mmCIF file of C-alpha atoms in Angstrom:
data_model
loop_
_atom_site.group_PDB
_atom_site.id
_atom_site.type_symbol
_atom_site.label_atom_id
_atom_site.label_comp_id
_atom_site.label_asym_id
_atom_site.label_seq_id
_atom_site.Cartn_x
_atom_site.Cartn_y
_atom_site.Cartn_z
ATOM 1 C CA UNK A 109 0.000 0.000 0.000
ATOM 2 C CA UNK A 110 1.333 3.390 -1.017
ATOM 3 C CA UNK A 111 2.634 6.298 1.013
ATOM 4 C CA UNK A 112 1.691 9.630 -0.594
ATOM 5 C CA UNK A 113 4.287 12.388 -0.233
ATOM 6 C CA UNK A 114 3.874 16.088 -0.999
ATOM 7 C CA UNK A 115 6.991 18.227 -1.189
ATOM 8 C CA UNK A 116 8.840 15.086 -2.265
ATOM 9 C CA UNK A 117 11.458 17.004 -4.245
ATOM 10 C CA UNK A 118 12.594 18.938 -1.173
ATOM 11 C CA UNK A 119 15.349 18.098 1.293
ATOM 12 C CA UNK A 120 13.169 16.083 3.664
ATOM 13 C CA UNK A 121 10.753 14.686 1.113
ATOM 14 C CA UNK A 122 13.450 13.235 -1.126
ATOM 15 C CA UNK A 123 15.282 11.665 1.823
ATOM 16 C CA UNK A 124 12.049 10.166 3.176
ATOM 17 C CA UNK A 125 10.990 8.794 -0.220
ATOM 18 C CA UNK A 126 14.373 7.097 -0.581
ATOM 19 C CA UNK A 127 14.044 5.507 2.875
ATOM 20 C CA UNK A 128 10.497 4.318 2.190
ATOM 21 C CA UNK A 129 11.548 2.673 -1.066
ATOM 22 C CA UNK A 130 14.477 1.028 0.729
ATOM 23 C CA UNK A 131 11.895 -0.586 3.027
ATOM 24 C CA UNK A 132 10.007 -1.883 -0.006
ATOM 25 C CA UNK A 133 7.186 0.648 0.260
ATOM 26 C CA UNK A 134 5.492 2.158 -2.763
ATOM 27 C CA UNK A 135 5.849 5.944 -2.847
ATOM 28 C CA UNK A 136 3.579 8.239 -4.841
ATOM 29 C CA UNK A 137 4.768 11.823 -5.170
ATOM 30 C CA UNK A 138 2.149 14.548 -5.629
ATOM 31 C CA UNK A 139 3.521 16.903 -8.285
ATOM 32 C CA UNK A 140 2.328 20.152 -9.869
ATOM 33 C CA UNK A 141 3.240 19.141 -13.427
ATOM 34 C CA UNK A 142 2.280 16.316 -15.760
ATOM 35 C CA UNK A 143 3.032 13.024 -13.928
ATOM 36 C CA UNK A 144 5.887 11.006 -15.432
ATOM 37 C CA UNK A 145 4.839 7.566 -14.312
ATOM 38 C CA UNK A 146 2.990 5.448 -11.784
ATOM 39 C CA UNK A 147 5.042 6.907 -8.941
ATOM 40 C CA UNK A 148 3.590 10.392 -9.452
ATOM 41 C CA UNK A 149 0.129 11.942 -9.291
ATOM 42 C CA UNK A 150 -1.081 15.427 -10.114
ATOM 43 C CA UNK A 151 -2.231 18.108 -7.729
ATOM 44 C CA UNK A 152 -2.468 21.885 -8.010
ATOM 45 C CA UNK A 153 -3.460 23.426 -4.674
ATOM 46 C CA UNK A 154 -3.917 26.907 -6.126
ATOM 47 C CA UNK A 155 -6.626 25.531 -8.396
ATOM 48 C CA UNK A 156 -7.968 23.140 -5.728
ATOM 49 C CA UNK A 157 -7.227 20.176 -7.989
ATOM 50 C CA UNK A 158 -5.964 16.801 -6.759
ATOM 51 C CA UNK A 159 -6.000 13.265 -8.141
ATOM 52 C CA UNK A 160 -8.347 11.442 -5.752
ATOM 53 C CA UNK A 161 -7.611 8.074 -7.318
ATOM 54 C CA UNK A 162 -3.995 8.291 -6.146
ATOM 55 C CA UNK A 163 -5.121 8.843 -2.548
ATOM 56 C CA UNK A 164 -7.838 6.176 -2.454
ATOM 57 C CA UNK A 165 -6.669 3.203 -0.398
ATOM 58 C CA UNK A 166 -3.237 4.658 0.355
ATOM 59 C CA UNK A 167 -1.633 3.564 3.618
ATOM 60 C CA UNK A 168 -0.484 7.026 4.701
ATOM 61 C CA UNK A 169 0.224 10.595 3.633
ATOM 62 C CA UNK A 170 3.258 12.731 4.491
ATOM 63 C CA UNK A 171 2.562 16.381 3.752
ATOM 64 C CA UNK A 172 5.697 18.531 3.464
ATOM 65 C CA UNK A 173 4.817 21.041 0.737
ATOM 66 C CA UNK A 174 5.346 24.740 1.434
ATOM 67 C CA UNK A 175 7.293 27.747 0.167
ATOM 68 C CA UNK A 176 10.825 27.974 1.651
ATOM 69 C CA UNK A 177 11.000 29.992 4.878
ATOM 70 C CA UNK A 178 14.576 31.271 4.623
ATOM 71 C CA UNK A 179 15.321 31.620 0.928
ATOM 72 C CA UNK A 180 14.499 35.312 0.619
ATOM 73 C CA UNK A 181 13.699 38.460 2.560
ATOM 74 C CA UNK A 182 10.093 38.540 3.698
ATOM 75 C CA UNK A 183 7.985 41.080 1.879
ATOM 76 C CA UNK A 184 4.298 41.247 2.738
ATOM 77 C CA UNK A 185 3.610 39.451 -0.535
ATOM 78 C CA UNK A 186 6.030 36.649 0.316
ATOM 79 C CA UNK A 187 4.548 36.267 3.796
ATOM 80 C CA UNK A 188 1.181 35.735 2.120
ATOM 81 C CA UNK A 189 2.832 33.097 -0.074
ATOM 82 C CA UNK A 190 4.269 31.342 2.994
ATOM 83 C CA UNK A 191 0.787 31.179 4.497
ATOM 84 C CA UNK A 192 -1.049 30.203 1.316
ATOM 85 C CA UNK A 193 1.399 27.459 0.347
ATOM 86 C CA UNK A 194 0.930 25.802 3.736
ATOM 87 C CA UNK A 195 -2.567 26.573 4.933
ATOM 88 C CA UNK A 196 -4.407 26.483 1.607
ATOM 89 C CA UNK A 197 -2.379 23.504 0.347
ATOM 90 C CA UNK A 198 -3.190 21.554 3.509
ATOM 91 C CA UNK A 199 -6.872 22.472 3.187
ATOM 92 C CA UNK A 200 -7.021 21.090 -0.364
ATOM 93 C CA UNK A 201 -5.276 17.881 0.688
ATOM 94 C CA UNK A 202 -7.453 17.290 3.750
ATOM 95 C CA UNK A 203 -10.652 18.096 1.849
ATOM 96 C CA UNK A 204 -9.623 15.368 -0.586
ATOM 97 C CA UNK A 205 -8.926 12.871 2.201
ATOM 98 C CA UNK A 206 -12.387 13.508 3.627
ATOM 99 C CA UNK A 207 -13.977 12.559 0.287
ATOM 100 C CA UNK A 208 -12.338 9.138 0.074
ATOM 101 C CA UNK A 209 -14.158 5.869 0.633
ATOM 102 C CA UNK A 210 -10.928 4.335 1.975
ATOM 103 C CA UNK A 211 -8.880 7.169 3.517
ATOM 104 C CA UNK A 212 -5.302 6.558 4.656
ATOM 105 C CA UNK A 213 -4.628 5.372 8.173
ATOM 106 C CA UNK A 214 -2.284 8.236 9.010
ATOM 107 C CA UNK A 215 -1.399 11.790 7.994
ATOM 108 C CA UNK A 216 1.965 13.208 9.048
ATOM 109 C CA UNK A 217 1.900 16.930 8.320
ATOM 110 C CA UNK A 218 4.862 19.274 8.609
ATOM 111 C CA UNK A 219 5.028 22.072 11.152
ATOM 112 C CA UNK A 220 7.802 23.772 13.118
ATOM 113 C CA UNK A 221 9.093 24.487 16.609
ATOM 114 C CA UNK A 222 8.301 28.119 15.785
ATOM 115 C CA UNK A 223 4.809 27.189 17.004
ATOM 116 C CA UNK A 224 6.078 27.847 20.517
ATOM 117 C CA UNK A 225 7.335 31.369 19.871
ATOM 118 C CA UNK A 226 10.357 32.647 21.800
ATOM 119 C CA UNK A 227 10.580 30.473 24.920
ATOM 120 C CA UNK A 228 13.922 31.731 26.186
ATOM 121 C CA UNK A 229 15.966 29.154 28.075
ATOM 122 C CA UNK A 230 12.986 27.182 29.425
ATOM 123 C CA UNK A 231 12.890 23.497 28.563
ATOM 124 C CA UNK A 232 9.586 22.773 26.820
ATOM 125 C CA UNK A 233 7.853 19.814 25.211
ATOM 126 C CA UNK A 234 4.649 19.194 23.255
ATOM 127 C CA UNK A 235 2.516 20.273 26.230
ATOM 128 C CA UNK A 236 3.677 23.871 25.765
ATOM 129 C CA UNK A 237 1.006 26.106 24.261
ATOM 130 C CA UNK A 238 1.179 28.330 21.213
ATOM 131 C CA UNK A 239 3.519 31.313 21.308
ATOM 132 C CA UNK A 240 3.394 34.703 19.633
ATOM 133 C CA UNK A 241 4.605 35.936 16.269
ATOM 134 C CA UNK A 242 4.055 35.425 12.565
ATOM 135 C CA UNK A 243 5.617 31.952 12.469
ATOM 136 C CA UNK A 244 3.715 30.801 15.564
ATOM 137 C CA UNK A 245 0.465 31.934 13.946
ATOM 138 C CA UNK A 246 1.459 30.241 10.678
ATOM 139 C CA UNK A 247 2.215 26.911 12.382
ATOM 140 C CA UNK A 248 -1.056 27.042 14.341
ATOM 141 C CA UNK A 249 -3.107 27.694 11.184
ATOM 142 C CA UNK A 250 -1.181 24.993 9.296
ATOM 143 C CA UNK A 251 -1.824 22.413 12.000
ATOM 144 C CA UNK A 252 -5.444 23.495 12.302
ATOM 145 C CA UNK A 253 -6.109 22.577 8.683
ATOM 146 C CA UNK A 254 -4.383 19.203 9.065
ATOM 147 C CA UNK A 255 -6.344 18.488 12.252
ATOM 148 C CA UNK A 256 -9.568 18.233 10.226
ATOM 149 C CA UNK A 257 -8.358 14.900 8.813
ATOM 150 C CA UNK A 258 -9.343 13.303 12.128
ATOM 151 C CA UNK A 259 -12.987 13.762 11.137
ATOM 152 C CA UNK A 260 -12.361 11.168 8.416
ATOM 153 C CA UNK A 261 -10.866 8.742 10.936
ATOM 154 C CA UNK A 262 -7.260 9.526 9.956
ATOM 155 C CA UNK A 263 -4.648 9.452 12.717
ATOM 156 C CA UNK A 264 -3.014 12.860 12.416
ATOM 157 C CA UNK A 265 0.407 13.960 13.627
ATOM 158 C CA UNK A 266 2.275 17.263 13.227
ATOM 159 C CA UNK A 267 6.054 17.137 12.811
ATOM 160 C CA UNK A 268 7.193 20.237 14.711
ATOM 161 C CA UNK A 269 10.643 20.321 13.191
ATOM 162 C CA UNK A 270 13.726 22.144 14.435
ATOM 163 C CA UNK A 271 16.836 23.040 12.451
ATOM 164 C CA UNK A 272 17.552 20.091 10.149
ATOM 165 C CA UNK A 273 21.218 19.199 9.724
ATOM 166 C CA UNK A 274 22.052 18.212 6.157
ATOM 167 C CA UNK A 275 24.917 19.209 3.911
ATOM 168 C CA UNK A 276 22.551 19.068 0.937
ATOM 169 C CA UNK A 277 20.562 22.172 1.818
ATOM 170 C CA UNK A 278 18.323 23.758 4.377
ATOM 171 C CA UNK A 279 19.639 26.110 7.052
ATOM 172 C CA UNK A 280 22.916 24.244 7.511
ATOM 173 C CA UNK A 281 23.518 24.198 3.778
ATOM 174 C CA UNK A 282 23.264 28.000 3.749
ATOM 175 C CA UNK A 283 25.666 28.294 6.694
ATOM 176 C CA UNK A 284 28.409 26.049 5.372
ATOM 177 C CA UNK A 285 29.984 28.419 2.801
ATOM 178 C CA UNK A 286 30.195 31.177 5.439
ATOM 179 C CA UNK A 287 31.747 28.911 8.053
ATOM 180 C CA UNK A 288 34.181 27.381 5.553
ATOM 181 C CA UNK A 289 35.526 30.889 4.934
ATOM 182 C CA UNK A 290 36.113 31.295 8.671
ATOM 183 C CA UNK A 291 33.362 33.901 8.934
ATOM 184 C CA UNK A 292 30.934 32.006 11.161
ATOM 185 C CA UNK A 293 29.828 33.983 14.219
ATOM 186 C CA UNK A 294 27.156 33.884 16.920
ATOM 187 C CA UNK A 295 23.950 35.713 16.053
ATOM 188 C CA UNK A 296 22.663 38.412 18.376
ATOM 189 C CA UNK A 297 23.389 37.493 21.981
ATOM 190 C CA UNK A 298 24.200 33.904 20.994
ATOM 191 C CA UNK A 299 22.282 32.808 24.086
ATOM 192 C CA UNK A 300 19.134 31.804 22.212
ATOM 193 C CA UNK A 301 18.608 28.047 22.053
ATOM 194 C CA UNK A 302 18.476 26.265 18.729
ATOM 195 C CA UNK A 303 16.735 22.895 18.606
ATOM 196 C CA UNK A 304 18.186 20.735 15.866
ATOM 197 C CA UNK A 305 17.847 17.256 14.344
ATOM 198 C CA UNK A 306 19.979 15.352 11.852
ATOM 199 C CA UNK A 307 18.320 14.559 8.551
ATOM 200 C CA UNK A 308 18.839 10.854 9.306
ATOM 201 C CA UNK A 309 16.945 11.157 12.581
ATOM 202 C CA UNK A 310 14.197 13.213 10.933
ATOM 203 C CA UNK A 311 13.594 10.457 8.388
ATOM 204 C CA UNK A 312 13.769 7.683 10.994
ATOM 205 C CA UNK A 313 11.395 9.626 13.263
ATOM 206 C CA UNK A 314 8.936 10.072 10.378
ATOM 207 C CA UNK A 315 8.992 6.317 9.702
ATOM 208 C CA UNK A 316 8.510 5.718 13.435
ATOM 209 C CA UNK A 317 5.423 7.949 13.560
ATOM 210 C CA UNK A 318 3.933 6.384 10.426
ATOM 211 C CA UNK A 319 4.207 2.916 11.964
ATOM 212 C CA UNK A 320 3.369 3.696 15.603
ATOM 213 C CA UNK A 321 -0.385 3.958 16.044
ATOM 214 C CA UNK A 322 -0.036 5.434 19.534
ATOM 215 C CA UNK A 323 1.727 8.600 18.332
ATOM 216 C CA UNK A 324 -0.409 11.486 17.128
ATOM 217 C CA UNK A 325 -0.953 15.205 17.568
ATOM 218 C CA UNK A 326 2.094 17.460 17.898
ATOM 219 C CA UNK A 327 5.425 15.626 17.834
ATOM 220 C CA UNK A 328 8.685 17.523 18.297
ATOM 221 C CA UNK A 329 11.142 16.443 15.617
ATOM 222 C CA UNK A 330 14.222 17.635 17.503
ATOM 223 C CA UNK A 331 17.177 16.002 19.198
ATOM 224 C CA UNK A 332 17.144 15.656 23.004
ATOM 225 C CA UNK A 333 20.125 18.069 23.221
ATOM 226 C CA UNK A 334 19.264 21.637 22.156
ATOM 227 C CA UNK A 335 22.207 24.055 22.266
ATOM 228 C CA UNK A 336 22.681 27.791 22.334
ATOM 229 C CA UNK A 337 23.487 29.555 19.104
ATOM 230 C CA UNK A 338 26.957 30.323 20.463
ATOM 231 C CA UNK A 339 27.582 26.628 21.151
ATOM 232 C CA UNK A 340 26.223 25.717 17.727
ATOM 233 C CA UNK A 341 28.669 28.193 16.167
ATOM 234 C CA UNK A 342 31.660 26.795 18.065
ATOM 235 C CA UNK A 343 30.715 23.181 17.326
ATOM 236 C CA UNK A 344 30.172 23.765 13.616
ATOM 237 C CA UNK A 345 33.484 25.621 13.342
ATOM 238 C CA UNK A 346 35.245 22.738 15.091
ATOM 239 C CA UNK A 347 33.576 20.164 12.830
ATOM 240 C CA UNK A 348 34.803 22.089 9.773
ATOM 241 C CA UNK A 349 38.228 22.786 11.346
ATOM 242 C CA UNK A 350 37.719 26.478 10.876
ATOM 243 C CA UNK A 351 38.009 29.339 13.308
ATOM 244 C CA UNK A 352 34.924 31.403 14.072
ATOM 245 C CA UNK A 353 34.609 35.127 14.599
ATOM 246 C CA UNK A 354 35.048 36.216 18.232
ATOM 247 C CA UNK A 355 32.365 38.892 18.108
ATOM 248 C CA UNK A 356 28.680 38.158 17.411
ATOM 249 C CA UNK A 357 26.679 39.651 14.587
ATOM 250 C CA UNK A 358 24.568 42.319 16.334
ATOM 251 C CA UNK A 359 20.829 41.799 16.381
ATOM 252 C CA UNK A 360 20.227 45.208 14.813
ATOM 253 C CA UNK A 361 22.495 44.305 11.877
ATOM 254 C CA UNK A 362 20.642 41.041 11.330
ATOM 255 C CA UNK A 363 17.324 42.873 11.447
ATOM 256 C CA UNK A 364 18.575 45.491 9.014
ATOM 257 C CA UNK A 365 19.878 42.898 6.578
ATOM 258 C CA UNK A 366 17.290 40.124 6.867
ATOM 259 C CA UNK A 367 14.285 41.967 8.250
ATOM 260 C CA UNK A 368 11.492 40.073 9.937
ATOM 261 C CA UNK A 369 13.034 36.708 9.096
ATOM 262 C CA UNK A 370 15.903 37.434 11.492
ATOM 263 C CA UNK A 371 13.572 38.585 14.261
ATOM 264 C CA UNK A 372 11.282 35.573 13.851
ATOM 265 C CA UNK A 373 13.602 32.705 12.912
ATOM 266 C CA UNK A 374 17.187 33.476 13.994
ATOM 267 C CA UNK A 375 17.015 35.466 17.221
ATOM 268 C CA UNK A 376 14.209 33.740 19.214
ATOM 269 C CA UNK A 377 15.064 30.737 21.374
ATOM 270 C CA UNK A 378 13.459 27.286 21.287
ATOM 271 C CA UNK A 379 14.806 24.865 23.904
ATOM 272 C CA UNK A 380 12.616 21.969 22.832
ATOM 273 C CA UNK A 381 12.579 18.346 23.994
ATOM 274 C CA UNK A 382 11.159 15.451 21.891
ATOM 275 C CA UNK A 383 9.007 14.071 24.700
ATOM 276 C CA UNK A 384 6.597 12.097 22.510
ATOM 277 C CA UNK A 385 9.328 10.441 20.469
ATOM 278 C CA UNK A 386 11.195 9.482 23.633
ATOM 279 C CA UNK A 387 8.039 8.180 25.330
ATOM 280 C CA UNK A 388 7.282 5.978 22.303
ATOM 281 C CA UNK A 389 10.745 4.369 22.510
ATOM 282 C CA UNK A 390 12.273 6.127 19.542
ATOM 283 C CA UNK A 391 16.083 5.788 19.672
ATOM 284 C CA UNK A 392 18.022 8.705 18.241
ATOM 285 C CA UNK A 393 20.968 8.021 15.962
ATOM 286 C CA UNK A 394 22.548 11.335 17.016
ATOM 287 C CA UNK A 395 22.056 12.786 20.485
ATOM 288 C CA UNK A 396 24.884 15.335 20.519
ATOM 289 C CA UNK A 397 25.504 18.129 18.048
ATOM 290 C CA UNK A 398 29.158 17.222 17.514
ATOM 291 C CA UNK A 399 28.335 13.640 16.589
ATOM 292 C CA UNK A 400 25.494 14.734 14.326
ATOM 293 C CA UNK A 401 27.656 17.243 12.446
ATOM 294 C CA UNK A 402 30.443 14.692 12.053
ATOM 295 C CA UNK A 403 27.969 12.254 10.507
ATOM 296 C CA UNK A 404 26.334 14.862 8.295
ATOM 297 C CA UNK A 405 29.549 16.440 7.032
#
């Protein structure tokens, strides 16, 4: 029985699809162009079009589609695109699931630790409520649309993902050229906590949630060892055998250069624990940042 994946061409989607196929699972990618074979099916969220036949009888759905958060400065127009690509896309997908005679058993929908807002240095888990800010509001609306799948009897989980460590892209991929030039530096105070997860653990955690019927609702996809931004900077520099800058990049300079993205995504702290994964006996491949970076790089 197939696993349907949206956003399958992205960093996480492509890695997950590869792992599913390695387990002998059939993967069907939802694409916005003409499908190129049995492993693809058409959808166009903007036009509220989706191939229902591809979803009928599927075993599960992993929904990862959404415009990139950190690829450009946030204009008001791009913020609307960030919302529409997640909230409206999820609405179209869930509306389709609710029409099926044989809906999938499980929906794993992407979200982020930004749901919690800036939590300072407090240790938090999935019991923590919603925070404040654009990204917190976005995650809440995103999850709210996915939640409606429960009305069709679909077990629904939200992957509240931290900073994913992969040399192939994402936040770490954007940092690597800077750090390799010896220009890596703490951001702002450097005291804000960053919750991270290796791409290997993200994929293994996703497979764990798909298979484990007792796991649903919000699930923190983060390692059990969040670190401060300053510690992240030192550890990444050490992993690359490069020095890092002694002085931090001031918060005002980040805000001037990157605008609201810096204030929402780089300077707030999220000291998040993966309580649900741990309670369901998930075993992390990488529990320390140094080991994770060594494996990734």
